[in-house]
CSV table of C-alpha atoms and ligand atoms in Angstrom, one decimal:
chain,number,residue,atom,x,y,z
A,23,UNK,CA,14.1,24.3,2.7
A,24,UNK,CA,11.7,26.8,2.6
A,25,UNK,CA,11.8,27.1,6.4
A,26,UNK,CA,11.9,31.9,5.5
A,27,UNK,CA,11.0,32.3,9.7
A,28,UNK,CA,11.8,30.3,11.6
A,29,UNK,CA,7.9,29.1,13.1
A,30,UNK,CA,6.6,28.5,9.5
A,31,UNK,CA,5.5,24.6,8.2
A,32,UNK,CA,7.2,22.7,5.3
A,33,UNK,CA,5.7,23.2,2.0
A,34,UNK,CA,4.1,19.9,1.1
A,35,UNK,CA,5.2,18.0,-1.6
A,36,UNK,CA,3.1,17.6,-4.8
A,37,UNK,CA,3.1,14.5,-7.1
A,38,UNK,CA,4.5,11.3,-7.7
A,39,UNK,CA,6.1,9.7,-4.4
A,40,UNK,CA,10.1,9.7,-5.6
A,41,UNK,CA,12.7,10.9,-4.1
A,42,UNK,CA,15.3,12.8,-5.9
A,43,UNK,CA,19.0,11.8,-6.8
A,44,UNK,CA,20.4,15.2,-4.5
A,45,UNK,CA,18.5,16.8,-1.9
A,46,UNK,CA,16.6,19.9,-2.6
A,47,UNK,CA,17.3,23.1,-2.8
A,48,UNK,CA,17.7,24.0,0.8
A,49,UNK,CA,17.3,27.7,0.9
A,50,UNK,CA,18.0,29.4,4.6
A,51,UNK,CA,19.9,27.0,5.4
A,52,UNK,CA,23.5,26.1,4.8
A,53,UNK,CA,24.1,25.0,1.5
A,54,UNK,CA,25.7,21.8,2.6
A,55,UNK,CA,23.2,19.8,2.5
A,56,UNK,CA,23.4,17.2,5.7
A,57,UNK,CA,24.7,13.6,6.8
A,58,UNK,CA,20.5,12.8,8.2
A,59,UNK,CA,17.3,14.0,8.2
A,60,UNK,CA,14.9,11.7,10.5
A,61,UNK,CA,11.1,11.8,10.1
A,62,UNK,CA,9.1,11.3,13.3
A,63,UNK,CA,5.5,10.5,11.4
A,64,UNK,CA,2.4,12.0,14.0
A,65,UNK,CA,-1.3,11.7,14.0
A,66,UNK,CA,-3.1,12.9,17.0
A,67,UNK,CA,0.6,12.6,19.4
A,68,UNK,CA,0.3,15.8,21.8
A,69,UNK,CA,1.3,13.9,25.0
A,70,UNK,CA,4.3,13.0,23.2
A,71,UNK,CA,5.8,15.0,20.3
A,72,UNK,CA,7.8,17.9,23.1
A,73,UNK,CA,9.9,14.5,24.7
A,74,UNK,CA,10.6,13.5,21.5
A,75,UNK,CA,11.7,15.9,20.0
A,76,UNK,CA,14.0,17.3,22.9
A,77,UNK,CA,15.6,14.1,23.8
A,78,UNK,CA,16.1,13.0,19.8
A,79,UNK,CA,17.8,16.7,19.5
A,80,UNK,CA,20.0,16.3,23.0
A,81,UNK,CA,21.1,13.2,21.5
A,82,UNK,CA,21.6,13.9,18.1
A,83,UNK,CA,23.2,17.7,19.5
A,84,UNK,CA,25.4,15.1,21.2
A,85,UNK,CA,26.8,13.3,18.2
A,86,UNK,CA,26.2,14.5,15.0
A,87,UNK,CA,26.1,18.5,16.4
A,88,UNK,CA,24.6,20.4,13.0
A,89,UNK,CA,24.4,18.2,11.2
A,90,UNK,CA,20.7,17.1,11.5
A,91,UNK,CA,17.6,17.5,10.6
A,92,UNK,CA,14.1,16.3,12.4
A,93,UNK,CA,11.3,16.3,10.6
A,94,UNK,CA,8.0,16.5,12.6
A,95,UNK,CA,5.1,15.3,9.6
A,96,UNK,CA,1.7,15.6,11.0
A,97,UNK,CA,-1.6,14.7,9.4
A,98,UNK,CA,-3.8,17.6,10.8
A,99,UNK,CA,-4.6,15.6,13.7
A,100,UNK,CA,-7.4,17.0,15.1
A,101,UNK,CA,-5.7,17.4,18.8
A,102,UNK,CA,-3.1,19.7,17.1
A,103,UNK,CA,0.1,17.9,16.9
A,104,UNK,CA,1.9,20.5,14.3
A,105,UNK,CA,0.9,23.6,16.2
A,106,UNK,CA,2.5,22.3,19.7
A,107,UNK,CA,5.8,20.8,17.5
A,108,UNK,CA,6.0,24.5,15.3
A,109,UNK,CA,5.4,26.2,19.0
A,110,UNK,CA,8.9,23.2,19.5
A,111,UNK,CA,10.6,25.8,16.6
A,112,UNK,CA,12.6,28.9,17.9
A,113,UNK,CA,13.7,26.8,20.9
A,114,UNK,CA,14.9,23.4,18.1
A,115,UNK,CA,16.4,24.7,15.3
A,116,UNK,CA,17.0,21.8,13.8
A,117,UNK,CA,13.5,21.0,14.0
A,118,UNK,CA,11.0,21.4,11.0
A,119,UNK,CA,7.5,20.5,11.4
A,120,UNK,CA,5.2,19.7,8.2
A,121,UNK,CA,1.3,19.4,8.7
A,122,UNK,CA,-0.1,17.7,5.7
A,123,UNK,CA,-4.1,17.8,5.0
A,124,UNK,CA,-4.4,16.7,1.9
A,125,UNK,CA,-2.8,13.5,1.7
A,126,UNK,CA,-3.1,11.0,5.6
A,127,UNK,CA,-1.2,7.5,5.3
A,128,UNK,CA,2.0,6.8,8.3
A,129,UNK,CA,3.5,5.3,4.5
A,130,UNK,CA,2.4,8.6,2.5
A,131,UNK,CA,4.1,10.7,5.5
A,132,UNK,CA,7.0,9.2,5.9
A,133,UNK,CA,8.0,9.7,2.5
A,134,UNK,CA,6.8,13.6,1.4
A,135,UNK,CA,8.9,14.0,5.0
A,136,UNK,CA,11.8,12.1,2.9
A,137,UNK,CA,10.9,14.7,0.4
A,138,UNK,CA,11.7,17.6,1.7
A,139,UNK,CA,15.5,15.8,3.7
A,140,UNK,CA,17.8,18.5,2.8
A,141,UNK,CA,19.6,14.6,3.9
A,142,UNK,CA,22.1,12.1,3.0
A,143,UNK,CA,20.5,9.8,4.8
A,144,UNK,CA,16.7,9.3,5.2
A,145,UNK,CA,15.4,8.0,8.7
A,146,UNK,CA,12.3,7.2,10.4
A,147,UNK,CA,11.3,7.0,14.0
A,148,UNK,CA,7.5,6.7,15.1
A,149,UNK,CA,7.2,9.9,17.2
A,150,UNK,CA,5.6,8.3,20.6
A,151,UNK,CA,8.5,7.4,22.4
A,152,UNK,CA,8.0,3.1,21.3
A,153,UNK,CA,11.0,3.0,19.3
A,154,UNK,CA,14.2,3.4,22.2
A,155,UNK,CA,16.0,6.7,21.0
A,156,UNK,CA,19.7,5.0,22.2
A,157,UNK,CA,19.5,3.0,18.7
A,158,UNK,CA,19.6,6.1,16.9
A,159,UNK,CA,23.4,6.2,17.2
A,160,UNK,CA,24.2,2.7,16.1
A,161,UNK,CA,21.9,2.7,13.0
A,162,UNK,CA,23.9,6.2,12.0
A,163,UNK,CA,26.8,4.2,13.2
A,164,UNK,CA,25.5,1.0,10.9
A,165,UNK,CA,25.4,3.4,7.7
A,166,UNK,CA,28.6,5.5,7.6
A,167,UNK,CA,30.6,1.9,8.0
A,168,UNK,CA,28.9,0.5,4.9
A,169,UNK,CA,25.4,-0.1,5.4
A,170,UNK,CA,22.7,0.9,2.3
A,171,UNK,CA,19.9,-0.3,5.2
A,172,UNK,CA,20.5,-0.1,8.6
A,173,UNK,CA,17.3,-1.7,10.6
A,174,UNK,CA,16.3,-1.6,14.4
A,175,UNK,CA,15.1,-5.0,15.0
A,176,UNK,CA,12.9,-6.5,17.7
A,177,UNK,CA,14.2,-10.5,16.2
A,178,UNK,CA,17.1,-10.0,16.1
A,179,UNK,CA,20.2,-10.3,19.4
A,180,UNK,CA,19.3,-7.2,21.7
A,181,UNK,CA,15.8,-7.0,20.0
A,182,UNK,CA,12.5,-7.8,21.9
A,183,UNK,CA,8.6,-7.0,22.7
A,184,UNK,CA,8.3,-5.6,26.6
A,185,UNK,CA,5.1,-7.1,27.3
A,186,UNK,CA,3.0,-8.1,24.1
A,187,UNK,CA,0.0,-10.9,24.6
A,188,UNK,CA,0.0,-14.3,23.0
A,189,UNK,CA,-2.2,-13.0,20.6
A,190,UNK,CA,0.1,-9.6,19.8
A,191,UNK,CA,3.2,-12.2,18.9
A,192,UNK,CA,1.5,-15.1,17.0
A,193,UNK,CA,-0.5,-11.6,14.5
A,194,UNK,CA,3.3,-10.0,14.1
A,195,UNK,CA,5.3,-13.4,13.2
A,196,UNK,CA,1.6,-15.3,11.8
A,197,UNK,CA,1.8,-11.5,9.4
A,198,UNK,CA,5.4,-11.5,8.7
A,199,UNK,CA,5.7,-15.4,7.6
A,200,UNK,CA,2.5,-14.5,5.1
A,201,UNK,CA,4.9,-11.7,3.7
A,202,UNK,CA,7.6,-14.4,3.5
A,203,UNK,CA,5.6,-16.3,1.5
A,204,UNK,CA,3.7,-13.6,-1.1
A,205,UNK,CA,7.1,-11.7,-0.8
A,206,UNK,CA,10.2,-13.8,0.2
A,207,UNK,CA,13.1,-11.3,-1.9
A,208,UNK,CA,12.2,-8.7,0.0
A,209,UNK,CA,10.4,-9.7,4.1
A,210,UNK,CA,13.6,-13.0,3.5
A,211,UNK,CA,16.1,-10.0,3.6
A,212,UNK,CA,15.8,-8.4,7.1
A,213,UNK,CA,14.6,-10.0,10.3
A,214,UNK,CA,11.9,-8.1,11.1
A,215,UNK,CA,10.4,-6.0,8.5
A,216,UNK,CA,8.0,-5.0,10.1
A,217,UNK,CA,10.1,-1.8,11.6
A,218,UNK,CA,9.4,1.4,11.8
A,219,UNK,CA,12.4,2.1,12.8
A,220,UNK,CA,15.8,2.3,10.1
A,221,UNK,CA,16.7,4.8,7.4
A,222,UNK,CA,18.1,4.2,4.2
A,223,UNK,CA,20.5,6.1,1.8
A,224,UNK,CA,18.6,8.1,0.1
A,225,UNK,CA,21.1,6.9,-3.4
A,226,UNK,CA,19.4,3.6,-2.1
A,227,UNK,CA,16.2,4.9,-2.7
A,228,UNK,CA,16.3,7.8,-5.0
A,229,UNK,CA,14.4,7.1,-8.9
A,230,UNK,CA,12.2,4.8,-7.6
A,231,UNK,CA,8.8,6.1,-7.8
A,232,UNK,CA,7.8,5.0,-4.6
A,233,UNK,CA,4.3,3.0,-3.5
A,234,UNK,CA,2.9,2.2,-0.7
A,235,UNK,CA,-0.3,1.3,0.9
A,236,UNK,CA,-0.8,1.8,4.8
A,237,UNK,CA,1.5,1.1,7.7
A,238,UNK,CA,4.7,-0.7,6.3
A,239,UNK,CA,7.1,1.1,4.4
A,240,UNK,CA,9.6,-1.1,5.0
A,241,UNK,CA,8.6,-3.0,2.5
A,242,UNK,CA,8.6,-0.6,-0.2
A,243,UNK,CA,12.1,0.5,0.8
A,244,UNK,CA,13.3,-3.1,0.2
A,245,UNK,CA,11.3,-4.2,-2.7
A,246,UNK,CA,11.5,-0.9,-5.0
A,247,UNK,CA,15.2,0.4,-3.7
A,248,UNK,CA,18.4,-0.6,-4.6
A,249,UNK,CA,19.6,-1.6,-1.2
A,250,UNK,CA,22.9,-3.7,-1.3
A,251,UNK,CA,24.1,-4.0,2.2
A,252,UNK,CA,21.7,-4.4,5.3
A,253,UNK,CA,23.1,-4.0,8.5
A,254,UNK,CA,20.6,-5.1,11.8
A,255,UNK,CA,20.1,-3.6,15.1
A,256,UNK,CA,18.6,-5.4,18.1
A,257,UNK,CA,15.9,-3.0,20.2
A,258,UNK,CA,12.9,-3.9,22.4
A,259,UNK,CA,10.0,-2.4,21.4
A,260,UNK,CA,8.6,-0.3,24.6
A,261,UNK,CA,5.3,0.1,26.2
A,262,UNK,CA,3.5,3.3,25.1
A,263,UNK,CA,2.8,5.6,27.6
A,264,UNK,CA,0.9,8.9,26.3
A,265,UNK,CA,-2.0,8.4,23.2
A,266,UNK,CA,-2.8,5.1,22.6
A,267,UNK,CA,-2.1,3.5,19.0
A,268,UNK,CA,-3.7,3.7,15.9
A,269,UNK,CA,-3.7,0.6,14.6
A,270,UNK,CA,-6.3,-1.3,13.8
A,271,UNK,CA,-7.8,-4.6,11.6
A,272,UNK,CA,-7.3,-2.1,8.5
A,273,UNK,CA,-4.2,-3.0,9.0
A,274,UNK,CA,-4.0,-5.9,8.6
A,275,UNK,CA,-6.2,-5.6,5.5
A,276,UNK,CA,-3.7,-2.8,4.0
A,277,UNK,CA,-0.7,-4.9,4.7
A,278,UNK,CA,-1.5,-7.9,3.0
A,279,UNK,CA,-3.1,-5.3,-0.3
A,280,UNK,CA,0.3,-4.6,-0.7
A,281,UNK,CA,2.6,-7.2,-0.7
A,282,UNK,CA,0.3,-8.2,-2.9
A,283,UNK,CA,1.0,-4.6,-4.6
A,284,UNK,CA,5.2,-5.5,-4.5
A,285,UNK,CA,5.2,-9.3,-6.3
A,286,UNK,CA,3.0,-7.7,-8.5
A,287,UNK,CA,5.0,-4.8,-10.1
A,288,UNK,CA,8.3,-5.7,-8.9
A,289,UNK,CA,8.5,-10.1,-9.6
A,290,UNK,CA,8.1,-11.4,-12.7
A,291,UNK,CA,4.3,-10.6,-13.2
A,292,UNK,CA,5.5,-7.0,-13.5
A,293,UNK,CA,7.7,-7.6,-15.6
A,294,UNK,CA,5.8,-9.9,-18.0
A,295,UNK,CA,2.9,-6.6,-17.5
A,296,UNK,CA,5.5,-4.3,-19.5
A,297,UNK,CA,6.6,-6.8,-22.0
A,298,UNK,CA,4.2,-7.8,-24.0
A,299,UNK,CA,1.9,-4.1,-23.7
A,300,UNK,CA,-1.0,-6.6,-21.7
A,301,UNK,CA,-2.2,-5.3,-18.9
A,302,UNK,CA,-1.9,-8.8,-16.8
A,303,UNK,CA,-2.9,-6.8,-13.3
A,304,UNK,CA,-6.0,-5.8,-14.2
A,305,UNK,CA,-6.0,-9.4,-16.2
A,306,UNK,CA,-5.8,-11.3,-13.1
A,307,UNK,CA,-7.9,-9.5,-11.1
A,308,UNK,CA,-10.7,-9.7,-14.0
A,309,UNK,CA,-10.3,-13.3,-14.3
A,310,UNK,CA,-10.4,-13.4,-9.6
A,311,UNK,CA,-14.3,-11.9,-9.5
A,312,UNK,CA,-15.5,-14.2,-12.5
A,313,UNK,CA,-13.9,-16.8,-11.0
A,314,UNK,CA,-16.3,-15.5,-7.9
A,315,UNK,CA,-18.6,-15.4,-9.8
A,316,UNK,CA,-18.6,-19.2,-10.4
A,317,UNK,CA,-19.6,-19.0,-7.1
A,318,UNK,CA,-23.1,-16.9,-6.6
A,319,UNK,CA,-24.0,-18.7,-9.7
A,320,UNK,CA,-23.9,-22.3,-8.3
A,321,UNK,CA,-25.3,-21.0,-5.2
A,322,UNK,CA,-28.3,-19.3,-6.5
A,323,UNK,CA,-29.0,-22.0,-8.5
A,324,UNK,CA,-29.0,-24.6,-6.0
A,325,UNK,CA,-31.6,-21.7,-4.0
A,326,UNK,CA,-33.4,-22.0,-6.2
A,327,UNK,CA,-33.4,-24.7,-8.2
A,328,UNK,CA,-32.8,-28.0,-5.6
A,329,UNK,CA,-35.4,-30.2,-5.4
A,330,UNK,CA,-34.5,-29.8,-1.2
A,331,UNK,CA,-35.0,-25.5,-1.4
A,332,UNK,CA,-37.3,-23.8,-3.8
A,333,UNK,CA,-37.0,-26.6,-6.9
A,334,UNK,CA,-37.6,-24.5,-9.2
A,335,UNK,CA,-37.5,-25.4,-13.3
A,336,UNK,CA,-33.9,-25.6,-13.9
A,337,UNK,CA,-33.6,-22.9,-17.1
A,338,UNK,CA,-35.2,-19.7,-15.2
A,339,UNK,CA,-33.1,-20.8,-12.1
A,340,UNK,CA,-30.2,-20.7,-14.4
A,341,UNK,CA,-31.1,-17.2,-16.1
A,342,UNK,CA,-31.3,-15.8,-12.5
A,343,UNK,CA,-28.5,-17.0,-11.2
A,344,UNK,CA,-26.0,-16.4,-14.1
A,345,UNK,CA,-27.6,-12.4,-14.1
A,346,UNK,CA,-27.1,-12.2,-10.2
A,347,UNK,CA,-23.3,-13.1,-11.8
A,348,UNK,CA,-23.3,-11.4,-13.8
A,349,UNK,CA,-24.5,-9.0,-11.4
A,350,UNK,CA,-21.6,-9.9,-9.1
A,351,UNK,CA,-19.1,-9.6,-11.3
A,352,UNK,CA,-20.3,-5.9,-12.5
A,353,UNK,CA,-20.2,-4.5,-9.0
A,354,UNK,CA,-16.2,-6.3,-8.0
A,355,UNK,CA,-14.6,-5.0,-11.7
A,356,UNK,CA,-16.1,-1.5,-11.3
A,357,UNK,CA,-14.9,-1.3,-7.3
A,358,UNK,CA,-11.9,-2.6,-8.0
A,359,UNK,CA,-11.0,-3.7,-10.8
A,360,UNK,CA,-12.1,-1.2,-13.1
A,361,UNK,CA,-11.6,1.4,-10.2
A,362,UNK,CA,-8.9,4.3,-10.8
A,363,UNK,CA,-11.1,4.7,-14.2
A,364,UNK,CA,-14.7,4.5,-12.8
A,365,UNK,CA,-13.3,7.0,-9.8
A,366,UNK,CA,-13.1,9.2,-13.3
A,367,UNK,CA,-16.7,8.6,-13.9
A,368,UNK,CA,-19.1,8.6,-11.2
A,369,UNK,CA,-22.6,9.2,-12.2
A,370,UNK,CA,-25.5,7.0,-11.8
A,371,UNK,CA,-26.4,7.7,-15.3
A,372,UNK,CA,-22.1,5.9,-16.3
A,373,UNK,CA,-22.5,3.6,-14.3
A,374,UNK,CA,-25.9,2.4,-15.7
A,375,UNK,CA,-23.9,2.9,-18.7
A,376,UNK,CA,-21.6,0.7,-18.5
A,377,UNK,CA,-23.6,-1.8,-16.7
A,378,UNK,CA,-24.9,-2.5,-19.6
A,379,UNK,CA,-22.5,-2.8,-21.7
A,380,UNK,CA,-20.8,-5.7,-19.3
A,381,UNK,CA,-24.2,-7.0,-19.5
A,382,UNK,CA,-24.6,-7.1,-23.1
A,383,UNK,CA,-20.8,-7.9,-23.6
A,384,UNK,CA,-21.3,-11.3,-21.7
A,385,UNK,CA,-23.8,-12.8,-23.3
A,386,UNK,CA,-21.8,-12.6,-26.6
A,387,UNK,CA,-19.4,-14.2,-24.4
A,388,UNK,CA,-22.6,-16.6,-23.8
A,389,UNK,CA,-23.4,-17.4,-27.3
A,390,UNK,CA,-19.0,-17.5,-27.9
A,391,UNK,CA,-18.8,-20.0,-25.4
A,392,UNK,CA,-21.0,-21.8,-26.3
A,393,UNK,CA,-19.3,-21.7,-30.3
A,394,UNK,CA,-16.4,-22.6,-29.7
A,395,UNK,CA,-17.6,-25.5,-27.8
A,396,UNK,CA,-18.5,-27.0,-30.1
A,397,UNK,CA,-15.9,-26.4,-32.7
A,398,UNK,CA,-13.5,-27.3,-30.5
A,399,UNK,CA,-15.3,-30.5,-29.6
A,400,UNK,CA,-16.6,-31.8,-33.1
A,401,UNK,CA,-13.1,-30.6,-35.1
A,402,UNK,CA,-9.9,-30.5,-32.2
A,403,UNK,CA,-10.5,-32.6,-29.4
A,404,UNK,CA,-12.3,-35.2,-29.1
A,405,UNK,CA,-13.0,-34.4,-24.8
A,406,UNK,CA,-16.0,-31.6,-23.9
A,407,UNK,CA,-14.2,-31.0,-20.8
A,408,UNK,CA,-10.5,-29.9,-22.6
A,409,UNK,CA,-12.9,-28.4,-25.0
A,410,UNK,CA,-15.8,-27.0,-22.9
A,411,UNK,CA,-11.4,-25.7,-20.5
A,412,UNK,CA,-10.4,-24.5,-22.7
A,413,UNK,CA,-13.9,-21.7,-24.9
A,414,UNK,CA,-13.4,-20.5,-21.3
A,415,UNK,CA,-10.5,-19.7,-21.5
A,416,UNK,CA,-11.1,-17.8,-25.0
A,417,UNK,CA,-14.3,-15.9,-23.6
A,418,UNK,CA,-12.6,-15.6,-20.6
A,419,UNK,CA,-9.6,-13.4,-22.4
A,420,UNK,CA,-12.7,-12.1,-25.3
A,421,UNK,CA,-14.8,-10.6,-22.6
A,422,UNK,CA,-12.0,-9.0,-20.9
A,423,UNK,CA,-10.9,-7.6,-23.6
A,424,UNK,CA,-13.7,-5.8,-25.5
A,425,UNK,CA,-15.1,-5.2,-21.7
A,426,UNK,CA,-11.7,-3.3,-20.9
A,427,UNK,CA,-12.2,-1.2,-25.0
A,428,UNK,CA,-15.7,-0.7,-24.7
A,429,UNK,CA,-17.3,-0.6,-20.6
A,430,UNK,CA,-14.6,1.1,-18.3
A,431,UNK,CA,-12.6,3.1,-21.5
A,432,UNK,CA,-11.6,6.4,-19.8
A,433,UNK,CA,-14.1,8.9,-22.0
A,434,UNK,CA,-15.3,12.6,-21.1
A,435,UNK,CA,-12.9,13.1,-19.5
A,436,UNK,CA,-12.5,17.0,-18.2
B,502,GDD,N1,1.4,11.0,9.9
B,502,GDD,C1,1.7,10.2,10.0
B,502,GDD,N2,-0.2,9.5,9.9
B,502,GDD,N3,2.0,9.5,11.4
B,502,GDD,C2,0.3,8.8,11.4
B,502,GDD,C3,-0.1,7.7,10.7
B,502,GDD,C4,-0.9,8.3,9.9
B,502,GDD,O1,-2.0,8.0,9.8
B,502,GDD,N4,-0.6,6.3,11.8
B,502,GDD,C5,-0.4,6.8,12.7
B,502,GDD,N5,1.0,7.8,12.4
B,502,GDD,C6,2.0,7.8,13.3
B,502,GDD,C7,1.8,7.5,15.1
B,502,GDD,O2,1.2,9.2,15.5
B,502,GDD,C8,3.2,6.8,15.8
B,502,GDD,O3,4.1,8.2,15.6
B,502,GDD,C9,3.5,5.5,14.6
B,502,GDD,O4,2.9,6.6,13.6
B,502,GDD,C10,3.3,4.6,14.9
B,502,GDD,O5,1.9,4.4,15.5
B,502,GDD,P1,1.3,3.4,15.9
B,502,GDD,O6,0.3,4.4,16.2
B,502,GDD,O7,1.8,4.2,17.0
B,502,GDD,O8,2.3,2.9,15.5
B,502,GDD,P2,2.6,0.9,16.6
B,502,GDD,O9,2.9,1.8,17.7
B,502,GDD,O10,1.4,-0.1,16.1
B,502,GDD,O11,4.3,0.3,15.9
B,502,GDD,C11,3.7,-0.5,14.9
B,502,GDD,O12,4.5,0.1,13.3
B,502,GDD,C12,5.2,0.7,13.5
B,502,GDD,C13,5.4,2.0,12.2
B,502,GDD,O13,5.3,1.4,11.4
B,502,GDD,C14,5.2,-0.9,15.2
B,502,GDD,O14,5.7,-2.1,14.0
B,502,GDD,C15,6.7,-0.7,14.7
B,502,GDD,O15,7.7,-1.6,14.7
B,502,GDD,C16,7.0,0.4,14.1
B,502,GDD,O16,7.5,0.7,14.0
B,503,MN,MN1,3.3,2.9,18.6
């Protein structure tokens, strides 16, 4: 890689998170590709980094001398972990250091590191010594013996967690169970899908565009890669001695988001969406938002018109309830369903314009709703609930399609 002087940092790759089939041209160092590239993602690990680098180097110098590289990918840690790593470069010739300033996040850090890597086997290990380094040799052996992916697992023979509270154990297993329900084809393949300690053959993930959120990069590798043979090696997740974990409740949200995204893009929905060229994912979101609007509408109607609350007349109450539901739906569609589009048009005038259009389209949808209900009821199916259901379904598609074309279309892009 680009390491002209031994003190310089690796250039941070940009563009899509995609690993090349062949390692990037190695300038300066041997033109041969090396065997193992091990990424160490770090964020605020100043008290661990020196130790980690020294222990890993010693271990790999024994098993595959000169045939590996350690790549520290630091997200511009405020404790200047990257600077300490950089100061180790002269002492450890197999060490590379990347300092990321534009992007953040564990999973993308790992992928950026792999993009800069020259190895034919790509690995990752935490930078806080919670992953026992000795396991590295077993992981590597598994890959050498034919595995496409070798995962260090807490849930096979020889594995475990040191002294986790019952709460943490339950949370961890609960997350795994939820994952099994949402994505059985991915989570079901390994006993510890949450592991952040594994090695994968470059060829198994080359050319797949990885798109992870949050912490769990392994899900992405299994979900989007071409992984046939999987090996697992037991390990005990040690306690942290220095620094602290970066896991917060946000990682749980990210995890669920990640599961759903993988499910939608790799499963049947994803295939369907590509085949019929209809934005299925957006439509599902739009539908979900619409569904939430029903509850908002009901709640406001209750608050305003129920005899036990304000007891207003039903018509003005319903108009207000409907309008608040429309506001609710607009908010979520703008922030979620069409987030990519609205991110490019953030001025409040542009938002207001979208809102007015959305409102008008929803009102037209209401008229359409009444029309279809009557048509179906009088000429096709003489059951008002089935007729209403059909009317709602048609209007949802109408609302979605027209809003897609008119409200959230990309205009005046610079
Ligand atoms: N570059 C970068 N950017 N590194 C990060 C970031 C980030 O935003 N967040 C965390 N890291 C680094 C930490 O410095 C550490 O080296 C490693 O990623 C794991 O982070 P911890 O905060 O220590 O996570 P943990 O101890 O809860 O470990 C859990 O997640 C790991 C990673 O998936 C466990 O599930 C492990 O099994 C798993 O390996
Ligand atoms: Mn940790």
